[in-house]
PDB file of C-alpha atoms in Angstrom:
ATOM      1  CA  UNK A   1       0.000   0.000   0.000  1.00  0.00           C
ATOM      2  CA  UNK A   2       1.681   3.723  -1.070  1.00  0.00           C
ATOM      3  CA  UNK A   3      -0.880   5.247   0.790  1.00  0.00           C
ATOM      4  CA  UNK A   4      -3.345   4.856   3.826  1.00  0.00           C
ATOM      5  CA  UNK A   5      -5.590   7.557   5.122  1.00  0.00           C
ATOM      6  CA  UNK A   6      -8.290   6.752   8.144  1.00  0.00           C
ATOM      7  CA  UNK A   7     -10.531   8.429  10.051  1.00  0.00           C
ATOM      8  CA  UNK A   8     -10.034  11.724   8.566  1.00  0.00           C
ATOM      9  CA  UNK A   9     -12.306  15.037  10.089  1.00  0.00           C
ATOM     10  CA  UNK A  10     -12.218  18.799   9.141  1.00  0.00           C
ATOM     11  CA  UNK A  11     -14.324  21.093  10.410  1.00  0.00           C
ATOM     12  CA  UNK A  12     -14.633  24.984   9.669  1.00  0.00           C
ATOM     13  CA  UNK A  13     -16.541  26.658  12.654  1.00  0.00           C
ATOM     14  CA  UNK A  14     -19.531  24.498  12.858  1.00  0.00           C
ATOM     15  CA  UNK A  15     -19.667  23.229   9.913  1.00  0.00           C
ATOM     16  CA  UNK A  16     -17.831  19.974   9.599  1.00  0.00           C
ATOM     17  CA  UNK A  17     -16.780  19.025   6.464  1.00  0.00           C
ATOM     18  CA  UNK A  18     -15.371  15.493   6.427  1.00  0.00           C
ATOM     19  CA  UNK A  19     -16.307  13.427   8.513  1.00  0.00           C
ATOM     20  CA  UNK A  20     -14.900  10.471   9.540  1.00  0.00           C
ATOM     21  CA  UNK A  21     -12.988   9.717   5.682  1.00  0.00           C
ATOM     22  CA  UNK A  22     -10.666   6.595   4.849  1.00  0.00           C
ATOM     23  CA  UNK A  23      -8.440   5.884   1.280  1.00  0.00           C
ATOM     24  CA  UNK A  24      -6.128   3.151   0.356  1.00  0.00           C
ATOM     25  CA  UNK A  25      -4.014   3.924  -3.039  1.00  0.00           C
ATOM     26  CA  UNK A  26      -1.771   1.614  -4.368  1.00  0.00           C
ATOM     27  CA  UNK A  27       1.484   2.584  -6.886  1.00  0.00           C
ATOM     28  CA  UNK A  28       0.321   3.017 -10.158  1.00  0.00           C
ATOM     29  CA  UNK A  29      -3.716   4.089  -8.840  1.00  0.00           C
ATOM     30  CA  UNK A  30      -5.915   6.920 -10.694  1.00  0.00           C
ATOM     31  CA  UNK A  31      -8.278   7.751  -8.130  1.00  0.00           C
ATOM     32  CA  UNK A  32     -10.798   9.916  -9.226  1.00  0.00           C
ATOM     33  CA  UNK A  33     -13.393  11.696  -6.465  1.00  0.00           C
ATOM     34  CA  UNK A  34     -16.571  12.703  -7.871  1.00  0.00           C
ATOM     35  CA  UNK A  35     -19.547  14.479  -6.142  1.00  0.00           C
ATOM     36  CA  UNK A  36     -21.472  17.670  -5.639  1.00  0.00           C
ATOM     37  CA  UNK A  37     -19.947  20.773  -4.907  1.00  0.00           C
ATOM     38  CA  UNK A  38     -19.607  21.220  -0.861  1.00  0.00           C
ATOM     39  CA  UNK A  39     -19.132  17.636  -0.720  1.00  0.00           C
ATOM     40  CA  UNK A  40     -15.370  18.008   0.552  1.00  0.00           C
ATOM     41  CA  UNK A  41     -13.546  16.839  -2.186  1.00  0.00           C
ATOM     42  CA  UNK A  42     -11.099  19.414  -2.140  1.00  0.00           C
ATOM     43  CA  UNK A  43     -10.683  19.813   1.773  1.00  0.00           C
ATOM     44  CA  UNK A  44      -9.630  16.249   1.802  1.00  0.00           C
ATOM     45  CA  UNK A  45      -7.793  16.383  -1.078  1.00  0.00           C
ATOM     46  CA  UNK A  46      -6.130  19.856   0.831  1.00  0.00           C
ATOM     47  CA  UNK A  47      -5.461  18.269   4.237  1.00  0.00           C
ATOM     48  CA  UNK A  48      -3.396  15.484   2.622  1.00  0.00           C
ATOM     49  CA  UNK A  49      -0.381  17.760   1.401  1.00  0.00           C
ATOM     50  CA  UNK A  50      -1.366  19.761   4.669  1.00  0.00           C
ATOM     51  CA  UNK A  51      -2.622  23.191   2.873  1.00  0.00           C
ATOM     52  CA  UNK A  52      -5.118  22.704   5.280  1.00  0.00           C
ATOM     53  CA  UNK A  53      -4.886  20.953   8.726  1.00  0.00           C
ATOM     54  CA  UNK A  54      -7.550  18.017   9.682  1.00  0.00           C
ATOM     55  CA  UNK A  55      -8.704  17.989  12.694  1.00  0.00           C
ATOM     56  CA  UNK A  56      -8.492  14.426  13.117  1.00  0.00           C
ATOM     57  CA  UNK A  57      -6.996  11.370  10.815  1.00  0.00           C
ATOM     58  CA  UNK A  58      -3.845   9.434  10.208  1.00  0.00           C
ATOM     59  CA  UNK A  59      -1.930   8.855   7.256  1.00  0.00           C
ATOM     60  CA  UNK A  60       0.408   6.100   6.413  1.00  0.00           C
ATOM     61  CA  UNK A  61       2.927   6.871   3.278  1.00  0.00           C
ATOM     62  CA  UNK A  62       5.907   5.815   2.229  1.00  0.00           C
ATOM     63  CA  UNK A  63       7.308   4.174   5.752  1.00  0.00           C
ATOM     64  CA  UNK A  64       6.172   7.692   7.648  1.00  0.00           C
ATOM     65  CA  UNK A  65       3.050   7.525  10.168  1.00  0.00           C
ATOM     66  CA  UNK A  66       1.415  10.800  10.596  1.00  0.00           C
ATOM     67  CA  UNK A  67      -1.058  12.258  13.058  1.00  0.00           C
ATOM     68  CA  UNK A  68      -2.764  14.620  10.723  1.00  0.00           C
ATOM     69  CA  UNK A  69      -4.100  16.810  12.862  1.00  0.00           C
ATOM     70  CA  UNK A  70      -0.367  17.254  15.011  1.00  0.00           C
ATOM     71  CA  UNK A  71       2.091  17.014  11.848  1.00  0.00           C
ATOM     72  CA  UNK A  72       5.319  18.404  12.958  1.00  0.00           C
ATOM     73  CA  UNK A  73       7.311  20.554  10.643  1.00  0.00           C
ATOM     74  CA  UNK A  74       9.587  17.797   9.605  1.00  0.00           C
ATOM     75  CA  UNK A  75       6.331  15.463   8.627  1.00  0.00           C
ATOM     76  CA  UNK A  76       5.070  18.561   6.682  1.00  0.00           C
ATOM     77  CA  UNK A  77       7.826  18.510   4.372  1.00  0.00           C
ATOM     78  CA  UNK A  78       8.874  14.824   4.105  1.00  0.00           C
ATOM     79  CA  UNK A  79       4.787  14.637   2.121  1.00  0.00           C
ATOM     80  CA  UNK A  80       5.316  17.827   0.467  1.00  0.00           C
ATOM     81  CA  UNK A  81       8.668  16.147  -1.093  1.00  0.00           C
ATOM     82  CA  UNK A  82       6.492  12.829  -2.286  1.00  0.00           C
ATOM     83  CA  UNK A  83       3.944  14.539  -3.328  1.00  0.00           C
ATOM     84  CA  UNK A  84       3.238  17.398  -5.590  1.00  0.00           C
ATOM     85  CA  UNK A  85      -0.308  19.557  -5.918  1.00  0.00           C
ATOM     86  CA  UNK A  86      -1.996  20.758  -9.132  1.00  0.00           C
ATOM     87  CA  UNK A  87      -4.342  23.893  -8.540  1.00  0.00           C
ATOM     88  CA  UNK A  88      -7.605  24.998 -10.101  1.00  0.00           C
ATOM     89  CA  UNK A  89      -5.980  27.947 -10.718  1.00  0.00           C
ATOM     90  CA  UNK A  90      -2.689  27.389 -12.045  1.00  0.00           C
ATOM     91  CA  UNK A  91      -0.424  29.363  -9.120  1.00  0.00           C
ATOM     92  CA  UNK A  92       2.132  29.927 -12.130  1.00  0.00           C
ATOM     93  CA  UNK A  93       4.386  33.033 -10.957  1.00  0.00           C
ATOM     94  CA  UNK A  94       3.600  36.023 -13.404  1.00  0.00           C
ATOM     95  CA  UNK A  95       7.333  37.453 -13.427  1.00  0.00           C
ATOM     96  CA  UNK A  96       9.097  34.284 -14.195  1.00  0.00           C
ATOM     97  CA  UNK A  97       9.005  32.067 -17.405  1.00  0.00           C
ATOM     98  CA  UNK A  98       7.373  28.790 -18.247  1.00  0.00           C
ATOM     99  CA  UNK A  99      11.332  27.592 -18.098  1.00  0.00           C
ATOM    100  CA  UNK A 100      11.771  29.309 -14.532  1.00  0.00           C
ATOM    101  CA  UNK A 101       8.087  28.370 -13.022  1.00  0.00           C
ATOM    102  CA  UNK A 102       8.990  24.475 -13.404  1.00  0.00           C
ATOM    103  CA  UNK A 103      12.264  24.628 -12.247  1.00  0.00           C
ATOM    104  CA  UNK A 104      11.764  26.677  -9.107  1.00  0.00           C
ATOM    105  CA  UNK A 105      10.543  24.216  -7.017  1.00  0.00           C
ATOM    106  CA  UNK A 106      13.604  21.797  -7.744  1.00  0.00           C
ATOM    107  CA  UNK A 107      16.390  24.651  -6.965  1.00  0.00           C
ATOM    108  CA  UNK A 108      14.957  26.548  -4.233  1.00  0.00           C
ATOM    109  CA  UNK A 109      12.389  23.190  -3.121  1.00  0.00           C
ATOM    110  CA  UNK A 110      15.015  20.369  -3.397  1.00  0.00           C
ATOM    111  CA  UNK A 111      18.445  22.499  -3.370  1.00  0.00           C
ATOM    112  CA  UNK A 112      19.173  21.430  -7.326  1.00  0.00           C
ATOM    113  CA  UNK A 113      21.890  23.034  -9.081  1.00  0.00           C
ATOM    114  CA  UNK A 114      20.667  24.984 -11.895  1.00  0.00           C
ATOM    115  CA  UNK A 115      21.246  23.072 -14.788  1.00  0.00           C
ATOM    116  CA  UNK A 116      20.272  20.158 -13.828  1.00  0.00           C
ATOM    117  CA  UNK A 117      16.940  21.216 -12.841  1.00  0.00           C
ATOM    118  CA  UNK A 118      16.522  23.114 -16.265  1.00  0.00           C
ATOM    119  CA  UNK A 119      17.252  19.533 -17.926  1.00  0.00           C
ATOM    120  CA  UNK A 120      14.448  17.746 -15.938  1.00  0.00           C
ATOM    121  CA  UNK A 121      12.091  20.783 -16.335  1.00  0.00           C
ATOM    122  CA  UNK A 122      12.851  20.882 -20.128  1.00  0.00           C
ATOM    123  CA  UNK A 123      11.992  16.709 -20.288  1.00  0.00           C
ATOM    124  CA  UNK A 124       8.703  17.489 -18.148  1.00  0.00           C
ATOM    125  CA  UNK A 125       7.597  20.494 -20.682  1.00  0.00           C
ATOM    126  CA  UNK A 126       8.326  18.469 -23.582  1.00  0.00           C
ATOM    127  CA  UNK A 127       6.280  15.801 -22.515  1.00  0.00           C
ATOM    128  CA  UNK A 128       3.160  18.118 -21.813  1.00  0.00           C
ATOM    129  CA  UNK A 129       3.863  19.931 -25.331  1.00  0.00           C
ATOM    130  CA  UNK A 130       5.559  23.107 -23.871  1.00  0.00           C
ATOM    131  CA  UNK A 131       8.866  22.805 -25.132  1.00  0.00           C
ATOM    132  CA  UNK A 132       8.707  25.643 -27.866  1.00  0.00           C
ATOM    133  CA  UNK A 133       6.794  28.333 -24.977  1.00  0.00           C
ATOM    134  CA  UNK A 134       9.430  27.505 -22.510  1.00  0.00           C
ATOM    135  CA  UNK A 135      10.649  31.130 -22.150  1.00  0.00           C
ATOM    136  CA  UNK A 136       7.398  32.784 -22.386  1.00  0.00           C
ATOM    137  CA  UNK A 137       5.993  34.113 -19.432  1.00  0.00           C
ATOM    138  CA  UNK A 138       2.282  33.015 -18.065  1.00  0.00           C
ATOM    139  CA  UNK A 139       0.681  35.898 -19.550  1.00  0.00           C
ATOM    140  CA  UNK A 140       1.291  34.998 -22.661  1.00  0.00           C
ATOM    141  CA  UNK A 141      -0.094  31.494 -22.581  1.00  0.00           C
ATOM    142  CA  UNK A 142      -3.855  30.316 -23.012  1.00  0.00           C
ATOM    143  CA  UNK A 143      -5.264  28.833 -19.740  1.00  0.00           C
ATOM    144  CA  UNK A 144      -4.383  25.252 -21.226  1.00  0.00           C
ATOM    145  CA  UNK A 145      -1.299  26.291 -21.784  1.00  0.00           C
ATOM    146  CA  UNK A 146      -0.974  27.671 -17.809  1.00  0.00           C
ATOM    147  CA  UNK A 147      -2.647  24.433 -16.571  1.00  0.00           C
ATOM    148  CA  UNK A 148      -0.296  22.213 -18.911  1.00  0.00           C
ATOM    149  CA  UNK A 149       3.050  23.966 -17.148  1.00  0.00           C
ATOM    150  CA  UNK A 150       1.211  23.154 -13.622  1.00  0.00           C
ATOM    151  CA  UNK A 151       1.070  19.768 -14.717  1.00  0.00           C
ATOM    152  CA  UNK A 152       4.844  19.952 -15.883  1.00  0.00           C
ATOM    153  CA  UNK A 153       5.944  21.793 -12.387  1.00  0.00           C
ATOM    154  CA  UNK A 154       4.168  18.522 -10.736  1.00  0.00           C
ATOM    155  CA  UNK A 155       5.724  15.701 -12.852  1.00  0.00           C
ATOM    156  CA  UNK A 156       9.312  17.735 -12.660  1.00  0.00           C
ATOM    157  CA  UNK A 157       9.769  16.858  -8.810  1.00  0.00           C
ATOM    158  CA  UNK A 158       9.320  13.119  -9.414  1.00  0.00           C
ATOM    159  CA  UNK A 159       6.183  12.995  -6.871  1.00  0.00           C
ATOM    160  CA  UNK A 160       4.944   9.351  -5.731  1.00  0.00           C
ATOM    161  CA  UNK A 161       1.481  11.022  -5.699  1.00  0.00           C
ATOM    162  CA  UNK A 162       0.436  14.003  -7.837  1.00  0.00           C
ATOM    163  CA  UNK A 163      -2.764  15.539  -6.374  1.00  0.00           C
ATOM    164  CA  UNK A 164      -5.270  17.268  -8.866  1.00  0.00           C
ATOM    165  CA  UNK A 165      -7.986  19.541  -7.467  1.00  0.00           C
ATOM    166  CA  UNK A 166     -10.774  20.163 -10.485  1.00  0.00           C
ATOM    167  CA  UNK A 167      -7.624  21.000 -13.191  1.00  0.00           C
ATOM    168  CA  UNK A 168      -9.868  21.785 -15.725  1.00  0.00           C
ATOM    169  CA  UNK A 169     -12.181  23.902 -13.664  1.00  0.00           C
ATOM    170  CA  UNK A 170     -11.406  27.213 -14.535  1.00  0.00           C
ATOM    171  CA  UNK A 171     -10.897  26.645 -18.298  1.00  0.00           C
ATOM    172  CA  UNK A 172     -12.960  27.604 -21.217  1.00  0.00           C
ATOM    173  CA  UNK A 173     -14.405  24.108 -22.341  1.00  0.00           C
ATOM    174  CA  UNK A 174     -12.436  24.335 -25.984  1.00  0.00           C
ATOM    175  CA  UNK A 175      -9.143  24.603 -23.482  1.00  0.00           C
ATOM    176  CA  UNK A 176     -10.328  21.544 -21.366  1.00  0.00           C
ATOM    177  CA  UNK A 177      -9.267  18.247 -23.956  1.00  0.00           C
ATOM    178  CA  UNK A 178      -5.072  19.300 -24.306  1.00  0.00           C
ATOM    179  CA  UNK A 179      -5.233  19.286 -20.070  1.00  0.00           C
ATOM    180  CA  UNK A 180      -7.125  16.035 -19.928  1.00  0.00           C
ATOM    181  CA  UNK A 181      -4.794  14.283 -22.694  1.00  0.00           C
ATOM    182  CA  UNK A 182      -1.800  15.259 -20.427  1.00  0.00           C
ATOM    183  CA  UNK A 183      -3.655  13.444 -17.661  1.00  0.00           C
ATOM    184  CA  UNK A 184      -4.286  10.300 -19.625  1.00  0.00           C
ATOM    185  CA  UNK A 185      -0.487  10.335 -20.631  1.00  0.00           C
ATOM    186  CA  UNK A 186       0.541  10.326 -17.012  1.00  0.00           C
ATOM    187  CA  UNK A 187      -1.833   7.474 -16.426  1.00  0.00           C
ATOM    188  CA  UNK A 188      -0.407   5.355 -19.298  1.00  0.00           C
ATOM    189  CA  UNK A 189       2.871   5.881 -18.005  1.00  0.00           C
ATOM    190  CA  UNK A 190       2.223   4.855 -14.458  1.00  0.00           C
ATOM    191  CA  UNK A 191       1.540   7.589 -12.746  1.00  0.00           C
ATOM    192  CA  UNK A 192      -0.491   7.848  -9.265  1.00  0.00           C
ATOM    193  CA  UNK A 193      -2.447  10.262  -8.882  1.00  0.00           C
ATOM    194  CA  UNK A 194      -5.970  11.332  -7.087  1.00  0.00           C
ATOM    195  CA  UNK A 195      -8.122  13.684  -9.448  1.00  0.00           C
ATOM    196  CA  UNK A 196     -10.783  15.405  -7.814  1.00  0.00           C
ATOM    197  CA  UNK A 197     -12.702  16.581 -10.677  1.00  0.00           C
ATOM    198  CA  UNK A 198     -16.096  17.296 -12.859  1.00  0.00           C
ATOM    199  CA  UNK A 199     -14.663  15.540 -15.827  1.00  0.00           C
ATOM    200  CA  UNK A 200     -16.878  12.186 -16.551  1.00  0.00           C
ATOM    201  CA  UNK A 201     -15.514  10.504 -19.360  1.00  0.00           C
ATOM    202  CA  UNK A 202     -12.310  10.845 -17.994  1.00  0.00           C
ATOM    203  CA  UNK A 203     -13.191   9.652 -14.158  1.00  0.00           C
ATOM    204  CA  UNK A 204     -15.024   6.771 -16.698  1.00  0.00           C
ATOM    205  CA  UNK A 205     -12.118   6.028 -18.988  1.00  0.00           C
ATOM    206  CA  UNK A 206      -9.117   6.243 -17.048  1.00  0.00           C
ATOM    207  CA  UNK A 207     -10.021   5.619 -12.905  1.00  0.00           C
ATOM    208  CA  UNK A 208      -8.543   2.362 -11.604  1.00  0.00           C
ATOM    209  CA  UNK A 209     -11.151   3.589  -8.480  1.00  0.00           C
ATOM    210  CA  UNK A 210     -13.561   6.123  -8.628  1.00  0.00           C
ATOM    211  CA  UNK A 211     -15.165   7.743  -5.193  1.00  0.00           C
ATOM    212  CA  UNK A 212     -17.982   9.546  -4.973  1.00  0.00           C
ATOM    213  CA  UNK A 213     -18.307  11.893  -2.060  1.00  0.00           C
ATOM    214  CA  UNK A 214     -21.327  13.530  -0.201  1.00  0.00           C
ATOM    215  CA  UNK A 215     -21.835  15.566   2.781  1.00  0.00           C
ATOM    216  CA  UNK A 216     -18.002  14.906   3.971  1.00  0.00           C
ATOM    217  CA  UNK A 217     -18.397  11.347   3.728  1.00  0.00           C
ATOM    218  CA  UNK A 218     -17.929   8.415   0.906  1.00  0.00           C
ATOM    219  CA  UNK A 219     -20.817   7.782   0.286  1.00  0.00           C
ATOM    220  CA  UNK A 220     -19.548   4.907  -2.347  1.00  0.00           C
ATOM    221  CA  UNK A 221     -16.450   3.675  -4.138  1.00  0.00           C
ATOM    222  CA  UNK A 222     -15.396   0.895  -6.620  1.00  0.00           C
ATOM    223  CA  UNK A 223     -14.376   0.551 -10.418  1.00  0.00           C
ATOM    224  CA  UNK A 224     -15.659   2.397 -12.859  1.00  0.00           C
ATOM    225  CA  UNK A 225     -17.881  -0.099 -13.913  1.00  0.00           C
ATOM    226  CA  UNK A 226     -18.868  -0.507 -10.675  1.00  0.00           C
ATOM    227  CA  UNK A 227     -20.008   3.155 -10.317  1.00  0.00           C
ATOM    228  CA  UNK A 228     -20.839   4.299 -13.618  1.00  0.00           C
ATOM    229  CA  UNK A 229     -23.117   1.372 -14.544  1.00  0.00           C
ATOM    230  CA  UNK A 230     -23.859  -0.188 -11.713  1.00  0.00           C
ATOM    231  CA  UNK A 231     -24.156   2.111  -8.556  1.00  0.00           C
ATOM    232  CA  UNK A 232     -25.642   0.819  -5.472  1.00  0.00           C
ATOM    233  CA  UNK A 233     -26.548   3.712  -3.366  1.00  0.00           C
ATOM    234  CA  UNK A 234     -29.369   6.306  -4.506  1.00  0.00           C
ATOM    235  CA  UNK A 235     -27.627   9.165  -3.826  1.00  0.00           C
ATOM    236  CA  UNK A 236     -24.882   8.607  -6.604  1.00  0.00           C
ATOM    237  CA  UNK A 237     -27.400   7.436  -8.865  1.00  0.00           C
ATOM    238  CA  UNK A 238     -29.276  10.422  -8.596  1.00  0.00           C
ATOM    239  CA  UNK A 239     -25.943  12.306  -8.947  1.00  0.00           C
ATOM    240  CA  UNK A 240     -25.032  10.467 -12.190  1.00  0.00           C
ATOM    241  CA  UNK A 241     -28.431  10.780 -13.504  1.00  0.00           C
ATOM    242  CA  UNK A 242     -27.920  14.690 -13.091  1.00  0.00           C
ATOM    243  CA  UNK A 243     -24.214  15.127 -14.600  1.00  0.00           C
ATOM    244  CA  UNK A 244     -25.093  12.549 -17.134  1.00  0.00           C
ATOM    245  CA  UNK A 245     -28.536  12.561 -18.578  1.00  0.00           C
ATOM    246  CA  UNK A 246     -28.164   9.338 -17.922  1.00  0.00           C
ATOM    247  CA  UNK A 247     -30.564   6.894 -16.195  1.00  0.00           C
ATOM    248  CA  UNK A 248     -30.174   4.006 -13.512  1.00  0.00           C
ATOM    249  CA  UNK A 249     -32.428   1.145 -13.405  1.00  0.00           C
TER     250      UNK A 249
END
C-alpha cells in the first residue's frame, strides 16, 4: 500500500466538512473523487499535502506515520517532497518564465543546481507539449497552456502522488481536452495520482477507483464499472443521472 488515510475530520466553525474519511491507493492508482460541490472533495484532497490541517486522521505513506491533525514541521515537508499539488488555478508566478516556473521548485524546493533542474524541467515540458513556450511568461499562454506547465511543475519533482484539485475547472471548455490528454499520458505511463474533478468521461475512462463523495463522507467507491453502470446507493445514482442525462435502473 503507497498510501493509507483513516478516520479523517475537518471542520470549519460548525460546519464539519469530512467526517470520519478513509483511502487506500496503491502505486500506479488513478483515483478519481466525484460528487457535488460542498461535498469536501477538495478539503480532503487539501489536508493530505497539509494546505489545510484536519482535525483528526492518520496517514500512512511511504514508511512515515502521521497524526494529521499534530504534523510536525519535519512530517510537513517529508509529504510535500512525495507529493506534488496541481491547482484549479494554475499558481504559475507572473514574473518568471514557463522555463523558470517548473524549475523553481527543484532549486529553491530540493536544493538542485541549476542546470540540472533546467534539464528535468525541459523533459517534463516536452512531454506536456511546452517545449517551444518555454521562455514565455504566463501571460502569454492560453489557460491550457498555464494548466499544462502546472502539470509539468508537478511531474518535474518526481512525486509518488500528484494531487489534482478540479484542473480543468477554470478553463474555457475548448481549453479543457489538451489538459485532460496530459492526464491520460501520465496514467499510461504509471503515474499515481488522485483527481478530484467534474470531468466524466475521464473519471469513466481512465479511474482504476472512482469515489464519490457527499456531505463529507464516501458515500460509495469501486471501479468504474462498478459506479458508472452499476451504482448501489441512490444518492450517486441520482448524482449520475444529473451530470449525465443518464438513467439508472
Amino acid at each position: 500500500m503507497l498510501l493509507s488515510i483513516k478516520h479523517v475530520r475537518k471542520s470549519f466553525g460548525d460546519l464539519e466538512v469530512l467526517k470520519d474519511v478513509h483511502m487506500d491507493i496503491e502505486k500506479g492508482d488513478v483515483v478519481v473523487i466525484l460528487g457535488p460541490s460542498g461535498s469536501g472533495k477538495t478539503t480532503f484532497l487539501r489536508c493530505l499535502n497539509f494546505l489545510e490541517k484536519a482535525d483528526a486522521g492518520e496517514m500512512d505513506f511511504a514508511g512515515m506515520h502521521i497524526d494529521l491533525s499534530h504534523p510536525s514541521t519535519k512530517d510537513i515537508t517529508a509529504v510535500r517532497k512525495k507529493t506534488a499539488f496541481v491547482f484549479q488555478g494554475y499558481n504559475l508566478f507572473a514574473n518568471k518564465t514557463v522555463l523558470e516556473n517548473v524549475t523553481l521548485g527543484l532549486t529553491t524546493g530540493r536544493g538542485m543546481k541549476k542546470a540540472d533542474a533546467e534539464a528535468i524541467a525541459r523533459d517534463a515540458l516536452q512531454r506536456v507539449g511546452m517545449a517551444e513556450r518555454m521562455d514565455y511568461y504566463p501571460s502569454q499562454l492560453s489557460g491550457g497552456q498555464q494548466q499544462r506547465v502546472g502539470i509539468a511543475r508537478a511531474m518535474a519533482v518526481k512525486p509518488d502522488v500528484i494531487l489534482f484539485d478540479e484542473p480543468t475547472s477554470a478553463l474555457d471548455p475548448e481549453l479543457v481536452g489538451e489538459v485532460l490528454k496530459v492526464m491520460r499520458d501520465l496514467a499510461k505511463a504509471g503515474t499515481t495520482m488522485i483527481v478530484v474533478t467534474h470531468e466524466m468521461k475521464f473519471a469513466r475512462d481512465v479511474a482504476t477507483h472512482v469515489i464519490f463523495m457527499d456531505g463529507g463522507v464516501i458515500v460509495e467507491e469501486g471501479t468504474s464499472e462498478d459506479i458508472f453502470e452499476h451504482p448501489k446507493e441512490e444518492r450517486t445514482k441520482k448524482f449520475l443521472h444529473r451530470v449525465l442525462c443518464h438513467t439508472y435502473e
